[in-house]
Coordinates of C-alpha atoms in Angstrom, one line a residue:
Chain C
X1 CA -45.5 111.3 44.1
X2 CA -44.3 109.3 47.1
X3 CA -41.0 107.4 46.7
X4 CA -40.2 104.7 49.1
X5 CA -36.5 103.9 50.0
X6 CA -34.9 101.6 52.4
X7 CA -34.6 104.3 55.0
X8 CA -38.1 105.8 54.7
X9 CA -40.6 107.5 52.4
X10 CA -40.0 110.8 50.7
X11 CA -43.0 112.9 49.5
X12 CA -42.6 116.3 48.0
X13 CA -39.2 116.8 49.6
X14 CA -40.1 115.7 53.1
X15 CA -38.7 112.5 54.4
X16 CA -40.5 110.2 56.8
X17 CA -37.7 108.0 58.2
X18 CA -38.6 104.4 59.0
X19 CA -38.3 103.8 62.7
X20 CA -38.8 100.0 63.1
X21 CA -36.2 97.4 64.0
X22 CA -33.8 95.7 61.6
X23 CA -36.0 92.6 60.9
X24 CA -39.1 94.7 60.3
X25 CA -37.1 97.0 58.1
X26 CA -35.9 94.0 56.0
X27 CA -39.5 92.9 55.6
X28 CA -40.7 96.3 54.7
X29 CA -38.0 96.7 52.0
X30 CA -38.9 93.3 50.5
X31 CA -42.6 94.3 50.3
X32 CA -41.9 97.6 48.5
X33 CA -43.1 97.8 44.9
X34 CA -40.9 100.2 43.1
X35 CA -42.1 101.4 39.7
X36 CA -39.0 101.9 37.6
X37 CA -40.8 104.4 35.4
X38 CA -41.0 107.0 38.2
X39 CA -38.0 105.9 40.2
X40 CA -35.5 108.5 41.2
X41 CA -32.3 107.3 43.0
X42 CA -32.3 108.7 46.6
X43 CA -29.8 111.2 47.9
X44 CA -28.3 109.9 51.1
X45 CA -28.4 113.4 52.5
X46 CA -32.2 113.1 52.7
X47 CA -31.7 110.3 55.3
X48 CA -29.3 112.6 57.1
X49 CA -31.6 115.5 57.1
X50 CA -34.5 113.6 58.6
X51 CA -32.3 112.2 61.3
X52 CA -32.2 108.6 60.1
X53 CA -28.4 108.5 60.2
X54 CA -25.7 110.7 61.7
X55 CA -23.2 110.7 58.8
X56 CA -22.2 108.9 55.6
X57 CA -20.5 106.1 57.5
X58 CA -23.6 105.6 59.7
X59 CA -25.8 105.5 56.5
X60 CA -23.6 102.9 54.9
X61 CA -23.3 100.7 58.0
X62 CA -27.1 100.7 58.6
X63 CA -27.6 99.9 54.9
X64 CA -25.1 97.1 55.0
X65 CA -26.7 95.6 58.1
X66 CA -30.1 95.4 56.6
X67 CA -28.8 94.1 53.2
X68 CA -26.9 91.3 55.0
X69 CA -30.1 90.5 56.9
X70 CA -32.1 90.3 53.7
X71 CA -29.5 88.2 51.9
X72 CA -29.2 85.7 54.8
X73 CA -32.9 85.3 54.8
X74 CA -33.0 84.7 51.1
X75 CA -30.2 82.2 51.2
X76 CA -32.0 80.3 54.0
X77 CA -35.2 80.3 51.9
X78 CA -33.4 78.9 48.9
X79 CA -31.7 76.1 50.8
X80 CA -35.0 75.2 52.5
X81 CA -36.4 73.6 49.3
X82 CA -36.4 69.9 49.4
X83 CA -34.2 69.4 46.3
X84 CA -31.0 71.1 47.5
X85 CA -30.0 68.2 49.8
X86 CA -30.9 65.7 47.0
X87 CA -28.7 67.6 44.6
X88 CA -25.7 67.4 46.9
X89 CA -26.4 63.7 47.6
X90 CA -26.5 62.8 43.9
X91 CA -23.4 64.8 43.1
X92 CA -21.6 63.0 45.8
X93 CA -22.8 59.7 44.5
X94 CA -21.6 60.4 41.0
X95 CA -18.3 61.6 42.3
X96 CA -17.9 58.5 44.4
X97 CA -18.3 56.4 41.3
X98 CA -15.5 58.4 39.5
X99 CA -13.2 58.1 42.5
X100 CA -13.8 54.4 42.9
X101 CA -13.2 53.7 39.2
X102 CA -10.0 55.7 39.1
X103 CA -8.6 54.2 42.3
X104 CA -9.5 50.7 41.1
X105 CA -7.7 51.2 37.8
X106 CA -4.7 52.4 39.7
X107 CA -4.4 49.6 42.2
X108 CA -4.9 47.0 39.5
X109 CA -1.9 48.5 37.7
X110 CA 0.0 48.6 40.9
X111 CA -0.8 45.0 41.6
X112 CA 0.3 44.1 38.1
X113 CA 3.9 45.4 38.6
X114 CA 4.1 43.4 41.8
X115 CA 2.9 40.2 40.1
X116 CA 4.7 39.9 36.8
X117 CA 2.6 36.8 35.9
X118 CA -0.7 38.6 36.5
X119 CA -3.0 39.4 33.6
X120 CA -6.7 40.0 33.3
X121 CA -6.9 38.5 29.8
X122 CA -9.3 35.5 29.4
X123 CA -10.5 36.0 33.0
X124 CA -14.0 36.9 33.9
X125 CA -13.3 38.1 37.4
X126 CA -15.6 40.9 38.2
X127 CA -13.7 44.0 39.3
X128 CA -15.0 44.0 42.9
X129 CA -13.7 40.4 43.3
X130 CA -10.3 41.5 41.9
X131 CA -10.3 44.3 44.4
X132 CA -11.1 42.0 47.3
X133 CA -8.3 39.6 46.2
X134 CA -5.8 42.4 46.0
X135 CA -6.9 43.7 49.4
X136 CA -6.4 40.3 51.0
X137 CA -3.0 39.6 49.4
X138 CA -1.3 42.9 49.6
X139 CA 0.1 44.7 52.6
X140 CA 1.4 48.2 53.1
X141 CA 0.0 51.1 51.1
X142 CA -1.5 49.0 48.3
X143 CA -3.5 46.9 50.8
X144 CA -4.7 50.0 52.6
X145 CA -5.8 51.8 49.5
X146 CA -7.6 48.7 48.2
X147 CA -9.3 48.2 51.5
X148 CA -10.5 51.8 51.3
X149 CA -11.9 51.2 47.9
X150 CA -14.0 48.4 49.3
X151 CA -15.3 50.6 52.0
X152 CA -16.0 53.4 49.5
X153 CA -18.0 50.9 47.5
X154 CA -20.1 50.0 50.5
X155 CA -20.7 53.6 51.2
X156 CA -21.7 54.1 47.6
X157 CA -24.3 51.3 47.8
X158 CA -25.8 52.8 50.9
X159 CA -25.8 56.3 49.4
X160 CA -27.4 55.1 46.1
X161 CA -30.3 53.6 48.1
X162 CA -30.6 56.8 50.0
X163 CA -30.7 58.9 46.8
X164 CA -33.3 56.7 45.3
X165 CA -35.5 56.9 48.4
X166 CA -35.1 60.6 48.6
X167 CA -35.9 61.1 44.9
X168 CA -39.1 59.1 45.4
X169 CA -40.1 61.6 48.1
X170 CA -39.0 64.8 46.3
X171 CA -40.0 63.9 42.8
X172 CA -42.6 61.0 43.1
X173 CA -44.0 61.3 39.6
X174 CA -40.6 61.4 37.7
X175 CA -39.3 58.6 39.9
X176 CA -42.3 56.5 39.1
X177 CA -41.5 56.8 35.4
X178 CA -37.8 56.3 35.3
X179 CA -36.7 55.3 38.8
X180 CA -35.3 57.4 41.6
X181 CA -31.6 57.3 40.6
X182 CA -32.1 58.5 37.0
X183 CA -34.7 61.0 38.2
X184 CA -32.1 62.4 40.6
X185 CA -29.5 62.7 37.8
X186 CA -32.0 64.6 35.6
X187 CA -32.6 66.9 38.6
X188 CA -28.8 67.4 38.9
X189 CA -28.4 68.3 35.2
X190 CA -31.3 70.7 35.3
X191 CA -30.0 72.3 38.5
X192 CA -33.1 71.8 40.6
X193 CA -36.7 70.9 40.6
X194 CA -37.9 74.3 39.5
X195 CA -35.6 74.6 36.5
X196 CA -36.4 71.0 35.6
X197 CA -40.2 71.8 35.7
X198 CA -39.5 74.7 33.3
X199 CA -37.8 72.6 30.7
X200 CA -39.7 71.4 27.6
X201 CA -39.7 67.7 26.9
X202 CA -37.3 68.1 24.0
X203 CA -34.7 69.5 26.4
X204 CA -35.2 66.8 29.0
X205 CA -34.7 64.2 26.2
X206 CA -31.1 65.4 25.6
X207 CA -30.2 66.5 29.1
X208 CA -26.7 65.1 29.7
X209 CA -25.9 64.8 26.0
X210 CA -24.3 68.2 25.9
X211 CA -21.4 67.4 23.7
X212 CA -23.5 65.7 21.1
X213 CA -26.1 68.4 21.2
X214 CA -23.7 71.3 20.6
X215 CA -21.8 69.3 17.9
X216 CA -25.3 69.0 16.3
X217 CA -26.1 72.7 16.6
X218 CA -22.7 73.8 15.4
X219 CA -21.8 71.4 12.7
X220 CA -25.0 69.6 11.9
X221 CA -24.0 66.2 13.0
X222 CA -27.0 63.9 13.7
X223 CA -29.0 65.1 16.7
X224 CA -28.7 63.1 19.9
X225 CA -31.7 60.9 20.6
X226 CA -31.2 60.7 24.4
X227 CA -29.1 61.9 27.3
X228 CA -29.4 60.7 30.8
X229 CA -32.7 59.0 30.2
X230 CA -30.8 56.4 28.2
X231 CA -29.8 55.0 31.6
X232 CA -33.3 53.8 32.1
X233 CA -33.9 50.3 30.9
X234 CA -37.0 51.3 28.9
X235 CA -34.7 53.4 26.6
X236 CA -31.6 51.3 26.4
X237 CA -33.5 48.0 26.2
X238 CA -35.7 49.3 23.4
X239 CA -35.1 48.0 19.9
X240 CA -32.8 50.3 18.0
X241 CA -35.4 51.4 15.5
X242 CA -37.8 52.7 18.2
X243 CA -35.3 53.8 20.8
X244 CA -35.5 57.5 19.7
X245 CA -39.3 57.3 19.8
X246 CA -39.3 55.8 23.3
X247 CA -36.9 58.5 24.4
X248 CA -39.1 61.2 23.0
X249 CA -42.3 59.9 24.5
X250 CA -40.7 59.3 27.9
X251 CA -39.1 62.8 27.9
X252 CA -42.5 64.4 27.1
X253 CA -44.1 62.5 30.0
X254 CA -41.2 63.4 32.2
X255 CA -41.8 67.1 31.4
X256 CA -45.4 66.8 32.7
X257 CA -44.2 64.7 35.7
X258 CA -41.6 67.3 36.7
X259 CA -44.3 70.0 36.7
X260 CA -46.6 67.8 38.9
X261 CA -43.6 67.2 41.2
X262 CA -42.7 70.9 41.5
X263 CA -46.2 72.4 41.7
X264 CA -48.0 69.6 43.6
X265 CA -45.4 67.4 45.1
X266 CA -47.5 64.2 45.4
X267 CA -47.7 61.2 43.1
X268 CA -50.7 61.4 40.7
X269 CA -51.8 57.9 39.7
X270 CA -54.3 59.3 37.2
X271 CA -51.3 60.6 35.4
X272 CA -48.7 57.9 36.0
X273 CA -50.7 54.9 34.8
X274 CA -51.7 56.1 31.4
X275 CA -48.2 57.6 31.0
X276 CA -46.6 54.3 31.7
X277 CA -48.9 52.6 29.1
X278 CA -48.1 55.2 26.5
X279 CA -44.4 54.8 27.0
X280 CA -44.7 51.0 26.8
X281 CA -46.7 51.3 23.6
X282 CA -44.0 53.5 22.1
X283 CA -41.5 50.7 22.7
X284 CA -43.5 48.2 20.6
X285 CA -42.1 47.5 17.2
X286 CA -44.8 48.0 14.6
Chain G
X1 CA -4.7 102.8 39.9
X2 CA -1.7 101.6 41.8
X3 CA 1.0 99.9 39.7
X4 CA 4.2 98.5 41.1
X5 CA 6.7 97.5 38.4
X6 CA 3.9 96.6 36.0
X7 CA 1.9 94.7 38.6
X8 CA -1.6 96.0 39.3
X9 CA -2.3 96.1 43.1
X10 CA -4.9 97.4 45.5
X11 CA -4.5 98.5 49.1
X12 CA -6.6 96.6 51.6
X13 CA -6.7 93.7 54.0
X14 CA -5.4 90.6 52.2
X15 CA -6.3 86.9 52.4
X16 CA -9.7 87.3 50.8
X17 CA -9.1 84.4 48.3
X18 CA -5.5 83.5 48.8
X19 CA -4.3 86.3 46.6
X20 CA -0.5 87.0 46.5
X21 CA 0.8 90.0 48.3
X22 CA 3.5 92.5 47.3
X23 CA 4.6 93.8 50.6
X24 CA 1.4 95.1 52.2
X25 CA -0.6 95.5 49.0
X26 CA -2.7 92.9 47.2
X27 CA -1.9 91.7 43.7
X28 CA -4.8 92.0 41.3
X29 CA -4.4 89.1 38.8
X30 CA -5.5 89.9 35.3
X31 CA -6.0 86.2 34.5
X32 CA -8.5 85.8 37.4
X33 CA -10.2 89.2 37.1
X34 CA -11.6 90.6 33.9
X35 CA -11.5 94.1 35.3
X36 CA -7.8 93.7 36.1
X37 CA -7.3 92.4 32.6
X38 CA -8.9 95.6 31.2
X39 CA -6.5 97.7 33.2
X40 CA -3.6 95.6 32.0
X41 CA -4.7 96.3 28.4
X42 CA -4.4 100.0 29.1
X43 CA -8.1 100.7 29.2
X44 CA -10.8 101.2 31.8
X45 CA -11.5 104.1 34.1
X46 CA -9.5 105.3 37.0
X47 CA -11.1 104.2 40.3
X48 CA -11.0 106.8 43.0
X49 CA -11.9 106.9 46.7
X50 CA -14.9 109.1 46.1
X51 CA -16.5 106.7 43.6
X52 CA -19.8 104.9 44.2
X53 CA -19.9 101.7 42.2
X54 CA -22.7 99.4 41.2
X55 CA -21.3 95.9 40.6
X56 CA -23.7 93.5 38.8
X57 CA -22.7 89.8 39.0
X58 CA -20.6 90.1 42.1
X59 CA -20.1 86.3 42.4
X60 CA -17.7 85.3 45.2
X61 CA -16.6 88.9 45.8
X62 CA -13.0 88.5 44.7
X63 CA -13.0 91.3 42.1
X64 CA -15.4 93.2 44.3
X65 CA -12.9 93.2 47.1
X66 CA -10.3 94.9 44.9
X67 CA -12.8 97.4 43.6
X68 CA -13.8 98.1 47.2
X69 CA -10.1 98.8 48.0
X70 CA -10.2 101.7 45.6
X71 CA -13.8 103.0 45.7
X72 CA -16.0 104.7 48.4
X73 CA -18.8 102.1 48.3
X74 CA -19.6 99.1 46.1
X75 CA -23.1 97.9 45.7
X76 CA -22.6 94.2 44.9
X77 CA -25.5 92.5 43.3
X78 CA -25.5 88.7 43.1
X79 CA -28.4 86.2 42.6
X80 CA -27.1 82.7 43.4
X81 CA -27.0 81.6 47.1
X82 CA -23.7 79.8 47.1
X83 CA -21.5 82.7 45.9
X84 CA -23.6 85.0 48.0
X85 CA -22.3 83.2 51.2
X86 CA -18.8 84.2 50.2
X87 CA -19.8 87.7 49.3
X88 CA -21.4 88.2 52.7
X89 CA -18.1 87.1 54.3
X90 CA -16.3 89.7 52.2
X91 CA -18.7 92.4 53.2
X92 CA -18.3 91.5 56.9
X93 CA -14.6 92.5 56.6
X94 CA -15.1 95.4 54.2
X95 CA -17.2 98.2 55.5
X96 CA -17.8 99.6 52.0
X97 CA -19.3 96.5 50.4
X98 CA -23.1 96.4 50.4
X99 CA -24.2 92.9 49.5
X100 CA -27.5 92.7 47.6
X101 CA -29.1 89.4 46.8
X102 CA -31.2 90.1 43.8
X103 CA -31.5 89.4 40.1
X104 CA -29.6 92.1 38.1
X105 CA -32.3 91.9 35.3
X106 CA -34.9 93.1 37.8
X107 CA -33.6 96.4 39.2
X108 CA -37.0 97.1 40.8
X109 CA -36.0 94.4 43.4
X110 CA -33.1 96.5 44.7
X111 CA -33.9 100.0 43.6
X112 CA -34.9 101.1 47.2
X113 CA -31.5 100.2 48.5
X114 CA -29.4 102.0 45.9
X115 CA -28.4 105.6 45.2
X116 CA -27.0 107.1 42.1
X117 CA -23.5 105.8 41.2
X118 CA -20.5 106.9 39.2
X119 CA -19.7 103.6 37.7
X120 CA -21.7 100.5 36.8
X121 CA -19.6 97.4 36.3
X122 CA -21.5 94.4 34.8
X123 CA -20.1 90.9 34.6
X124 CA -23.1 88.6 34.3
X125 CA -23.5 85.2 32.6
X126 CA -26.9 85.9 31.0
X127 CA -28.1 85.9 27.5
X128 CA -29.7 89.4 27.6
X129 CA -26.6 91.3 28.8
X130 CA -27.4 94.5 26.8
X131 CA -30.9 94.7 28.3
X132 CA -29.6 94.2 31.8
X133 CA -27.1 97.1 31.2
X134 CA -29.8 99.4 29.9
X135 CA -32.2 98.6 32.8
X136 CA -29.5 99.5 35.3
X137 CA -28.6 102.7 33.6
X138 CA -31.2 104.5 35.8
X139 CA -28.8 104.3 38.7
X140 CA -25.9 105.9 36.7
X141 CA -25.2 109.6 37.1
X142 CA -25.2 111.6 33.9
X143 CA -21.6 111.4 32.6
X144 CA -21.0 108.2 34.6
X145 CA -19.3 105.2 33.1
X146 CA -20.7 101.8 32.4
X147 CA -18.2 98.9 31.9
X148 CA -19.9 95.9 30.4
X149 CA -18.0 92.7 30.3
X150 CA -19.7 90.9 27.4
X151 CA -19.5 87.2 27.8
X152 CA -20.3 86.3 24.2
X153 CA -20.6 82.6 24.9
X154 CA -23.4 83.3 27.4
X155 CA -25.3 85.3 24.8
X156 CA -25.2 82.5 22.3
X157 CA -22.7 79.6 22.4
X158 CA -22.9 78.9 18.8
X159 CA -22.5 82.3 17.2
X160 CA -19.3 83.9 16.3
X161 CA -18.2 86.0 19.3
X162 CA -17.5 88.9 16.9
X163 CA -21.0 88.9 15.7
X164 CA -22.5 88.9 19.2
X165 CA -20.3 91.9 20.0
X166 CA -21.2 93.9 16.9
X167 CA -24.9 93.2 17.7
X168 CA -24.6 94.5 21.2
X169 CA -22.9 97.8 20.6
X170 CA -25.8 99.5 18.6
X171 CA -28.3 98.3 21.2
X172 CA -26.4 100.0 24.0
X173 CA -26.2 103.2 21.9
X174 CA -29.9 103.2 21.3
X175 CA -30.5 103.1 25.0
X176 CA -28.7 106.3 25.8
X177 CA -25.2 105.0 26.3
X178 CA -22.5 106.2 24.1
X179 CA -19.8 103.7 23.5
X180 CA -16.4 105.2 24.1
X181 CA -14.1 102.3 23.8
X182 CA -14.1 98.5 23.5
X183 CA -11.6 95.7 23.5
X184 CA -11.3 92.0 23.6
X185 CA -9.8 90.7 26.8
X186 CA -7.3 88.3 25.0
X187 CA -4.8 87.0 26.0
X188 CA -6.2 87.1 29.6
X189 CA -9.8 85.9 28.9
X190 CA -11.2 84.3 25.8
X191 CA -14.4 85.3 24.0
X192 CA -14.9 88.1 26.4
X193 CA -15.2 91.7 25.3
X194 CA -15.2 94.8 27.4
X195 CA -17.4 97.7 26.3
X196 CA -16.9 101.1 28.0
X197 CA -19.8 103.5 27.7
X198 CA -20.7 106.9 29.1
X199 CA -24.3 107.9 30.0
X200 CA -25.4 110.9 28.0

């Protein structure tokens, strides 16, 4: 039986070396269908005997070259998908939030030691106004850092709009149900559009509620009702007694939406409209 | 293996991942590398310069680079694109690292690229680690060694690591691997066991 290896084909002890260029060789290797039942690992000496390589070092260097070529092609292919850029954008957005919050907390503390009479108690100043006030009044390092926070917040607003717009494009059906930002975060937690499309509704429902889920599985605390999807108004605005139900119905529809997004990539009104109605109906208190 | 005053080192070009050097040799940190931990625990097999190694779950190529310092050739299999970029960089500097971008649970994807090897080293974060080991046995010479780094938390996060371990051992034995030795990698790594088998 003929065995095909990267360097050529071997049939009944005779080796037919592959003579094409590196790119063609990579393509040929990817198209080989090896049956593991009959597979025998090749002896590199077969490649030597049929003149494919001049010695062991040559064999390995040729193999390395073609493997690098294949790997680079596969990496390029993976990064080509539309969701990779969105994943990085969303991650950056969430990290910006963390950084802005941390820095804001810090500069408020810093401001407090400079102004012994300052207190936030009984004041309803929104945080961003506070930051602006500190930026205007302070000089030196504190003023600079606070100014940077303001600029970061602007960047954050622009980026959030961009994430939302991109999510509408990459995952139109999911975005129609829960909005671009939350859809992007779901994507982030699943690790991409394909893994998200493979998840069942029950998993989507608790995406992002890892701690609660594992505490439930380990020590039988109550199961989490919702993860990231809680961020959508339909879930967090729902009356308490039906919130779990809304989360469940929404998650089930999202599972379908994710599959439409991955396999079809265009918004399907015939799906979206009845799905919206069904989710709204779940939110009504009987 | 090369030991200098109780420190495991390997001989090769440094600066792969900011590892510390001891003179002109590279320190192989047991807290970073599970294979190094295994050697520090007094187990594992001697790596020699005529060895062909199949390394499943090569990741960023840090441990791979140390193995490559000792062995003749390392076939490094990794699936994810991000770590693969680093692994490619390692292989550009190390002539004996063959980078293979494929799923270790589907050996038919990379079978045409391989040859028979003396050692299979597996360190993958998958639930079906025993199956992956058995499927890759076909590349192992008779009498060759399989070192399986069992990440018990990847098999099942909720089950007791000890139970996961005692489940895995008989499955390996039923697939033609005889288990010679095994150890937990504490204190270097938690919930990780090393299982050393020989192909019969």
